[in-house]
Structure formats: structure tokens, C-alpha cells
JSON list of C-alpha atoms in Angstrom, two decimals:
[
{"chain": "O", "resi": 773, "resn": "ALA", "atom": "CA", "xyz": [99.37, 97.31, 111.55]},
{"chain": "O", "resi": 774, "resn": "GLU", "atom": "CA", "xyz": [102.85, 96.46, 109.33]},
{"chain": "O", "resi": 775, "resn": "MET", "atom": "CA", "xyz": [103.40, 94.13, 112.15]},
{"chain": "O", "resi": 776, "resn": "ALA", "atom": "CA", "xyz": [99.86, 91.83, 111.74]},
{"chain": "O", "resi": 777, "resn": "LEU", "atom": "CA", "xyz": [99.96, 92.57, 108.07]},
{"chain": "O", "resi": 778, "resn": "ARG", "atom": "CA", "xyz": [103.89, 90.94, 108.53]},
{"chain": "O", "resi": 779, "resn": "LEU", "atom": "CA", "xyz": [102.31, 87.89, 110.95]},
{"chain": "O", "resi": 780, "resn": "ALA", "atom": "CA", "xyz": [99.88, 87.44, 107.52]},
{"chain": "O", "resi": 781, "resn": "ASP", "atom": "CA", "xyz": [102.36, 87.57, 105.27]},
{"chain": "O", "resi": 782, "resn": "LEU", "atom": "CA", "xyz": [104.58, 85.13, 107.45]},
{"chain": "O", "resi": 783, "resn": "ALA", "atom": "CA", "xyz": [100.94, 82.78, 108.56]},
{"chain": "O", "resi": 784, "resn": "THR", "atom": "CA", "xyz": [100.11, 82.53, 104.57]},
{"chain": "O", "resi": 785, "resn": "ARG", "atom": "CA", "xyz": [103.40, 81.30, 103.27]},
{"chain": "O", "resi": 786, "resn": "THR", "atom": "CA", "xyz": [104.30, 78.47, 106.02]},
{"chain": "O", "resi": 787, "resn": "VAL", "atom": "CA", "xyz": [100.75, 76.71, 106.18]},
{"chain": "O", "resi": 788, "resn": "ALA", "atom": "CA", "xyz": [100.74, 76.49, 102.28]},
{"chain": "O", "resi": 789, "resn": "VAL", "atom": "CA", "xyz": [103.81, 74.42, 102.21]},
{"chain": "O", "resi": 790, "resn": "HIS", "atom": "CA", "xyz": [102.00, 72.39, 105.28]},
{"chain": "O", "resi": 791, "resn": "ARG", "atom": "CA", "xyz": [99.14, 71.51, 103.60]},
{"chain": "O", "resi": 792, "resn": "GLY", "atom": "CA", "xyz": [97.29, 74.14, 105.56]},
{"chain": "O", "resi": 793, "resn": "ARG", "atom": "CA", "xyz": [95.28, 77.10, 105.21]},
{"chain": "O", "resi": 794, "resn": "VAL", "atom": "CA", "xyz": [94.80, 80.87, 107.47]},
{"chain": "O", "resi": 795, "resn": "VAL", "atom": "CA", "xyz": [91.39, 80.84, 109.06]},
{"chain": "O", "resi": 796, "resn": "LYS", "atom": "CA", "xyz": [91.08, 83.62, 110.15]},
{"chain": "O", "resi": 797, "resn": "LEU", "atom": "CA", "xyz": [93.16, 86.96, 111.79]},
{"chain": "O", "resi": 798, "resn": "LEU", "atom": "CA", "xyz": [92.72, 87.76, 115.05]},
{"chain": "O", "resi": 799, "resn": "GLY", "atom": "CA", "xyz": [94.98, 91.00, 115.22]},
{"chain": "O", "resi": 800, "resn": "ASP", "atom": "CA", "xyz": [98.40, 89.90, 116.73]},
{"chain": "O", "resi": 801, "resn": "GLY", "atom": "CA", "xyz": [97.67, 86.30, 115.85]},
{"chain": "O", "resi": 802, "resn": "VAL", "atom": "CA", "xyz": [95.84, 83.55, 113.66]},
{"chain": "O", "resi": 803, "resn": "LEU", "atom": "CA", "xyz": [93.96, 80.81, 113.11]},
{"chain": "O", "resi": 804, "resn": "MET", "atom": "CA", "xyz": [94.78, 77.97, 111.38]},
{"chain": "O", "resi": 805, "resn": "HIS", "atom": "CA", "xyz": [93.10, 74.23, 110.37]},
{"chain": "O", "resi": 806, "resn": "PHE", "atom": "CA", "xyz": [95.63, 71.54, 108.59]},
{"chain": "O", "resi": 807, "resn": "PRO", "atom": "CA", "xyz": [93.72, 67.68, 107.92]},
{"chain": "O", "resi": 808, "resn": "ASP", "atom": "CA", "xyz": [97.22, 66.40, 109.59]},
{"chain": "O", "resi": 809, "resn": "LEU", "atom": "CA", "xyz": [98.92, 66.33, 113.15]},
{"chain": "O", "resi": 810, "resn": "VAL", "atom": "CA", "xyz": [102.17, 66.39, 112.06]},
{"chain": "O", "resi": 811, "resn": "ASP", "atom": "CA", "xyz": [101.67, 68.93, 109.11]},
{"chain": "O", "resi": 812, "resn": "ALA", "atom": "CA", "xyz": [99.82, 71.14, 112.18]},
{"chain": "O", "resi": 813, "resn": "VAL", "atom": "CA", "xyz": [102.78, 70.90, 114.26]},
{"chain": "O", "resi": 814, "resn": "GLU", "atom": "CA", "xyz": [105.29, 71.23, 111.55]},
{"chain": "O", "resi": 815, "resn": "ALA", "atom": "CA", "xyz": [103.73, 74.41, 110.19]},
{"chain": "O", "resi": 816, "resn": "ALA", "atom": "CA", "xyz": [104.02, 76.45, 113.94]},
{"chain": "O", "resi": 817, "resn": "LEU", "atom": "CA", "xyz": [107.62, 75.52, 114.27]},
{"chain": "O", "resi": 818, "resn": "ASP", "atom": "CA", "xyz": [108.29, 76.87, 111.40]},
{"chain": "O", "resi": 819, "resn": "LEU", "atom": "CA", "xyz": [106.04, 79.93, 111.97]},
{"chain": "O", "resi": 820, "resn": "MET", "atom": "CA", "xyz": [107.69, 80.44, 115.14]},
{"chain": "O", "resi": 821, "resn": "GLU", "atom": "CA", "xyz": [111.18, 79.90, 113.04]},
{"chain": "O", "resi": 822, "resn": "ARG", "atom": "CA", "xyz": [110.61, 82.51, 110.91]},
{"chain": "O", "resi": 823, "resn": "LEU", "atom": "CA", "xyz": [109.10, 84.95, 113.41]},
{"chain": "O", "resi": 824, "resn": "ASP", "atom": "CA", "xyz": [112.18, 84.56, 114.67]},
{"chain": "O", "resi": 825, "resn": "ALA", "atom": "CA", "xyz": [114.20, 85.22, 111.56]},
{"chain": "O", "resi": 826, "resn": "ALA", "atom": "CA", "xyz": [112.20, 88.01, 110.45]},
{"chain": "O", "resi": 827, "resn": "ASP", "atom": "CA", "xyz": [112.36, 90.46, 113.85]},
{"chain": "O", "resi": 828, "resn": "LEU", "atom": "CA", "xyz": [108.62, 89.95, 114.50]},
{"chain": "O", "resi": 829, "resn": "PRO", "atom": "CA", "xyz": [107.65, 88.70, 118.65]},
{"chain": "O", "resi": 830, "resn": "PRO", "atom": "CA", "xyz": [108.43, 85.31, 119.69]},
{"chain": "O", "resi": 831, "resn": "GLY", "atom": "CA", "xyz": [105.17, 83.22, 118.57]},
{"chain": "O", "resi": 832, "resn": "ARG", "atom": "CA", "xyz": [103.49, 81.11, 121.25]},
{"chain": "O", "resi": 833, "resn": "VAL", "atom": "CA", "xyz": [101.29, 78.69, 119.80]},
{"chain": "O", "resi": 834, "resn": "GLY", "atom": "CA", "xyz": [98.35, 76.74, 121.67]},
{"chain": "O", "resi": 835, "resn": "MET", "atom": "CA", "xyz": [97.08, 72.79, 119.05]},
{"chain": "O", "resi": 836, "resn": "ALA", "atom": "CA", "xyz": [94.42, 70.81, 119.70]},
{"chain": "O", "resi": 837, "resn": "HIS", "atom": "CA", "xyz": [93.44, 67.49, 117.98]},
{"chain": "O", "resi": 838, "resn": "GLY", "atom": "CA", "xyz": [89.92, 66.77, 117.05]},
{"chain": "O", "resi": 839, "resn": "PRO", "atom": "CA", "xyz": [86.75, 67.18, 115.01]},
{"chain": "O", "resi": 840, "resn": "VAL", "atom": "CA", "xyz": [85.88, 70.67, 113.61]},
{"chain": "O", "resi": 841, "resn": "VAL", "atom": "CA", "xyz": [82.54, 72.60, 112.35]},
{"chain": "O", "resi": 842, "resn": "ALA", "atom": "CA", "xyz": [83.65, 74.80, 108.98]},
{"chain": "O", "resi": 843, "resn": "ARG", "atom": "CA", "xyz": [80.96, 77.40, 108.22]},
{"chain": "O", "resi": 844, "resn": "ASP", "atom": "CA", "xyz": [80.98, 80.27, 105.64]},
{"chain": "O", "resi": 845, "resn": "GLY", "atom": "CA", "xyz": [85.43, 80.21, 105.42]},
{"chain": "O", "resi": 846, "resn": "ASP", "atom": "CA", "xyz": [85.79, 80.06, 109.42]},
{"chain": "O", "resi": 847, "resn": "ILE", "atom": "CA", "xyz": [85.80, 76.79, 111.60]},
{"chain": "O", "resi": 848, "resn": "PHE", "atom": "CA", "xyz": [84.17, 75.94, 115.08]},
{"chain": "O", "resi": 849, "resn": "GLY", "atom": "CA", "xyz": [83.48, 73.71, 117.84]},
{"chain": "O", "resi": 850, "resn": "ARG", "atom": "CA", "xyz": [85.40, 72.41, 121.25]},
{"chain": "O", "resi": 851, "resn": "THR", "atom": "CA", "xyz": [88.48, 71.98, 119.24]},
{"chain": "O", "resi": 852, "resn": "VAL", "atom": "CA", "xyz": [88.83, 76.07, 117.98]},
{"chain": "O", "resi": 853, "resn": "ASN", "atom": "CA", "xyz": [88.03, 76.67, 121.60]},
{"chain": "O", "resi": 854, "resn": "LEU", "atom": "CA", "xyz": [90.17, 74.73, 122.86]},
{"chain": "O", "resi": 855, "resn": "ALA", "atom": "CA", "xyz": [92.72, 75.14, 120.74]},
{"chain": "O", "resi": 856, "resn": "ALA", "atom": "CA", "xyz": [92.81, 78.87, 121.73]},
{"chain": "O", "resi": 857, "resn": "ARG", "atom": "CA", "xyz": [92.85, 78.70, 125.96]},
{"chain": "O", "resi": 858, "resn": "ILE", "atom": "CA", "xyz": [96.03, 76.66, 125.64]},
{"chain": "O", "resi": 859, "resn": "ALA", "atom": "CA", "xyz": [97.33, 79.84, 122.97]},
{"chain": "O", "resi": 860, "resn": "ASP", "atom": "CA", "xyz": [96.26, 81.67, 125.83]},
{"chain": "O", "resi": 861, "resn": "VAL", "atom": "CA", "xyz": [98.47, 79.86, 128.78]},
{"chain": "O", "resi": 862, "resn": "THR", "atom": "CA", "xyz": [101.62, 79.15, 126.40]},
{"chain": "O", "resi": 863, "resn": "PRO", "atom": "CA", "xyz": [104.68, 80.80, 127.08]},
{"chain": "O", "resi": 864, "resn": "SER", "atom": "CA", "xyz": [106.32, 82.34, 124.22]},
{"chain": "O", "resi": 865, "resn": "GLY", "atom": "CA", "xyz": [108.20, 80.77, 122.13]},
{"chain": "O", "resi": 866, "resn": "GLU", "atom": "CA", "xyz": [106.52, 77.79, 122.41]},
{"chain": "O", "resi": 867, "resn": "LEU", "atom": "CA", "xyz": [104.30, 74.83, 121.48]},
{"chain": "O", "resi": 868, "resn": "HIS", "atom": "CA", "xyz": [101.45, 73.42, 123.63]},
{"chain": "O", "resi": 869, "resn": "ILE", "atom": "CA", "xyz": [99.23, 70.56, 123.52]},
{"chain": "O", "resi": 870, "resn": "PRO", "atom": "CA", "xyz": [97.27, 68.23, 125.00]},
{"chain": "O", "resi": 871, "resn": "ALA", "atom": "CA", "xyz": [99.80, 66.38, 126.92]},
{"chain": "O", "resi": 872, "resn": "SER", "atom": "CA", "xyz": [97.06, 62.86, 125.21]},
{"chain": "O", "resi": 873, "resn": "THR", "atom": "CA", "xyz": [98.09, 64.37, 121.80]},
{"chain": "O", "resi": 874, "resn": "GLY", "atom": "CA", "xyz": [102.07, 63.39, 122.55]},
{"chain": "O", "resi": 875, "resn": "ALA", "atom": "CA", "xyz": [102.09, 59.93, 121.66]},
{"chain": "O", "resi": 876, "resn": "ALA", "atom": "CA", "xyz": [100.82, 60.76, 118.20]},
{"chain": "O", "resi": 877, "resn": "LEU", "atom": "CA", "xyz": [103.81, 62.90, 117.74]},
{"chain": "O", "resi": 878, "resn": "ALA", "atom": "CA", "xyz": [106.53, 60.50, 119.36]},
{"chain": "O", "resi": 879, "resn": "GLY", "atom": "CA", "xyz": [109.29, 59.63, 117.35]},
{"chain": "O", "resi": 880, "resn": "GLN", "atom": "CA", "xyz": [108.87, 62.24, 115.44]},
{"chain": "O", "resi": 881, "resn": "PHE", "atom": "CA", "xyz": [109.19, 65.46, 117.85]},
{"chain": "O", "resi": 882, "resn": "VAL", "atom": "CA", "xyz": [110.20, 66.03, 121.65]},
{"chain": "O", "resi": 883, "resn": "VAL", "atom": "CA", "xyz": [107.38, 65.70, 123.71]},
{"chain": "O", "resi": 884, "resn": "MET", "atom": "CA", "xyz": [108.06, 67.45, 127.26]},
{"chain": "O", "resi": 885, "resn": "PRO", "atom": "CA", "xyz": [105.00, 67.81, 129.94]},
{"chain": "O", "resi": 886, "resn": "VAL", "atom": "CA", "xyz": [104.58, 70.39, 131.43]},
{"chain": "O", "resi": 887, "resn": "GLY", "atom": "CA", "xyz": [102.22, 70.35, 133.62]},
{"chain": "O", "resi": 888, "resn": "THR", "atom": "CA", "xyz": [98.72, 70.74, 134.37]},
{"chain": "O", "resi": 889, "resn": "ALA", "atom": "CA", "xyz": [96.79, 74.26, 133.59]},
{"chain": "O", "resi": 890, "resn": "THR", "atom": "CA", "xyz": [92.80, 74.78, 133.96]},
{"chain": "O", "resi": 891, "resn": "LEU", "atom": "CA", "xyz": [92.07, 76.57, 131.24]},
{"chain": "O", "resi": 892, "resn": "ARG", "atom": "CA", "xyz": [88.77, 78.84, 131.35]},
{"chain": "O", "resi": 893, "resn": "GLY", "atom": "CA", "xyz": [85.37, 76.88, 129.87]},
{"chain": "O", "resi": 894, "resn": "ILE", "atom": "CA", "xyz": [87.54, 73.45, 129.04]},
{"chain": "O", "resi": 895, "resn": "GLY", "atom": "CA", "xyz": [88.81, 72.93, 133.18]},
{"chain": "O", "resi": 896, "resn": "ALA", "atom": "CA", "xyz": [91.94, 71.66, 133.65]},
{"chain": "O", "resi": 897, "resn": "ILE", "atom": "CA", "xyz": [93.59, 69.88, 131.21]},
{"chain": "O", "resi": 898, "resn": "GLU", "atom": "CA", "xyz": [97.38, 67.94, 131.81]},
{"chain": "O", "resi": 899, "resn": "LEU", "atom": "CA", "xyz": [99.40, 69.85, 128.66]},
{"chain": "O", "resi": 900, "resn": "ALA", "atom": "CA", "xyz": [102.84, 69.03, 127.09]},
{"chain": "O", "resi": 901, "resn": "ARG", "atom": "CA", "xyz": [105.71, 71.02, 124.96]},
{"chain": "O", "resi": 902, "resn": "VAL", "atom": "CA", "xyz": [106.74, 70.06, 121.58]},
{"chain": "O", "resi": 903, "resn": "ALA", "atom": "CA", "xyz": [109.93, 70.76, 120.10]},
{"chain": "O", "resi": 904, "resn": "ARG", "atom": "CA", "xyz": [111.94, 69.00, 117.77]},
{"chain": "O", "resi": 905, "resn": "SER", "atom": "CA", "xyz": [114.76, 66.62, 117.79]},
{"chain": "O", "resi": 906, "resn": "GLY", "atom": "CA", "xyz": [117.60, 68.91, 119.15]},
{"chain": "O", "resi": 907, "resn": "ALA", "atom": "CA", "xyz": [116.03, 72.11, 119.62]},
{"chain": "O", "resi": 908, "resn": "ALA", "atom": "CA", "xyz": [116.71, 73.45, 122.58]},
{"chain": "O", "resi": 909, "resn": "THR", "atom": "CA", "xyz": [114.98, 71.67, 125.80]},
{"chain": "O", "resi": 910, "resn": "SER", "atom": "CA", "xyz": [114.54, 73.89, 129.35]},
{"chain": "O", "resi": 911, "resn": "SER", "atom": "CA", "xyz": [112.74, 72.27, 132.50]},
{"chain": "O", "resi": 912, "resn": "PRO", "atom": "CA", "xyz": [109.15, 71.93, 132.02]},
{"chain": "O", "resi": 913, "resn": "SER", "atom": "CA", "xyz": [107.35, 74.55, 131.86]},
{"chain": "O", "resi": 914, "resn": "SER", "atom": "CA", "xyz": [104.10, 75.68, 134.04]},
{"chain": "O", "resi": 915, "resn": "ALA", "atom": "CA", "xyz": [101.48, 76.86, 131.30]},
{"chain": "O", "resi": 916, "resn": "ALA", "atom": "CA", "xyz": [100.15, 78.54, 134.54]},
{"chain": "O", "resi": 917, "resn": "GLY", "atom": "CA", "xyz": [103.47, 80.34, 134.97]},
{"chain": "O", "resi": 918, "resn": "ARG", "atom": "CA", "xyz": [103.78, 78.50, 138.29]},
{"chain": "O", "resi": 919, "resn": "PRO", "atom": "CA", "xyz": [105.15, 75.62, 139.11]},
{"chain": "O", "resi": 920, "resn": "VAL", "atom": "CA", "xyz": [103.65, 72.39, 138.39]},
{"chain": "O", "resi": 921, "resn": "ALA", "atom": "CA", "xyz": [105.17, 68.81, 138.96]},
{"chain": "O", "resi": 922, "resn": "PRO", "atom": "CA", "xyz": [105.86, 67.45, 135.82]},
{"chain": "O", "resi": 923, "resn": "LYS", "atom": "CA", "xyz": [103.66, 64.59, 134.29]},
{"chain": "O", "resi": 924, "resn": "ARG", "atom": "CA", "xyz": [104.52, 62.24, 131.70]},
{"chain": "O", "resi": 925, "resn": "PRO", "atom": "CA", "xyz": [101.31, 62.54, 128.89]},
{"chain": "O", "resi": 926, "resn": "ASN", "atom": "CA", "xyz": [98.90, 59.48, 128.75]},
{"chain": "O", "resi": 927, "resn": "ASP", "atom": "CA", "xyz": [90.48, 64.01, 112.34]},
{"chain": "O", "resi": 928, "resn": "ASP", "atom": "CA", "xyz": [91.40, 67.80, 112.16]},
{"chain": "O", "resi": 929, "resn": "GLU", "atom": "CA", "xyz": [93.88, 69.60, 113.86]},
{"chain": "O", "resi": 930, "resn": "ALA", "atom": "CA", "xyz": [92.93, 73.42, 115.12]},
{"chain": "O", "resi": 931, "resn": "VAL", "atom": "CA", "xyz": [95.84, 75.96, 115.35]},
{"chain": "O", "resi": 932, "resn": "ARG", "atom": "CA", "xyz": [96.16, 79.09, 117.25]},
{"chain": "O", "resi": 933, "resn": "ALA", "atom": "CA", "xyz": [99.32, 81.06, 117.03]},
{"chain": "O", "resi": 934, "resn": "LEU", "atom": "CA", "xyz": [99.69, 84.39, 119.27]}
]
């Protein structure tokens, strides 16, 4: 319980700096919403750094870009589901996005293809890892935990951090 409270505190302080909001806490995770893709990425990377500095377990982030339905303080829709499914297959310490979103981040972040993952309820999708320039970049990992051949990546942000 203490770990979840510490995560909630870190997430709340982090999103405030990046013009986002915590939508809801999910036990050992958090659903966040941002109106801007770059703010969402910055907040997610900052949160992962803060987790490390606070001696909390490493986080993993799944992020998706697209329309969301807002109702009673919560958000719903395909974008939210996609972010959650990406988070489920993302290795600890990494931020993954659909590879198709990578072009929008070119020049501001390092975007590395990691291969194809088959996501429950979504199907096969190309994923990419996002890091800050100068961050350690290892060889592409598999989103499903198995080696895959890396491929080049061809309104609102939903971010699920665990």
C-alpha cells in the first residue's frame, strides 16, 4: 500500500509539470492523460526517472495517441485500451508506443523499433521504444519477450504506467 501511495504522489507531481492529469490509480499502476504527445513522453520518462530515484521498482510505460472519450473524470476508448495493452508487453524501464507514432517524435527523442507484438483484443502491431537523446540504447528488445527482427517505424494521449 505504501508503494502505491508513493507512486500516486510521484505521478501527480510529474503530470502537473507537463500539463497532464492522473485519471486514475490502478494499484501498482496509473492512467494519465495529456493533450500533447511531447508532454506525455516527457512526463512518462520523468516519472520513470523519479521511480528510480525514490527506490521504487522500475516502471514500464505503454502510450497511445488518438481520441479518447471522457466521462465522469475517466477516459475510455481504443486509445486507452491500446496504451494498456502496450504497457502489458513493455519491459521494465522502457516506454513503448505504436511505431506509427514515432515519426511525430523524430528529432526530439530517440525512437527505436522493437518489432511486432500481438496484443490481446488489438492484434499485431509494430512497436517502438522511446528514450531521451543520450539515454542508453541497447539492441531492440522484443515486446513479447522473444527475439524479433526489428522493423523501421513507418488529439490526445493515453498513458498507462506500471
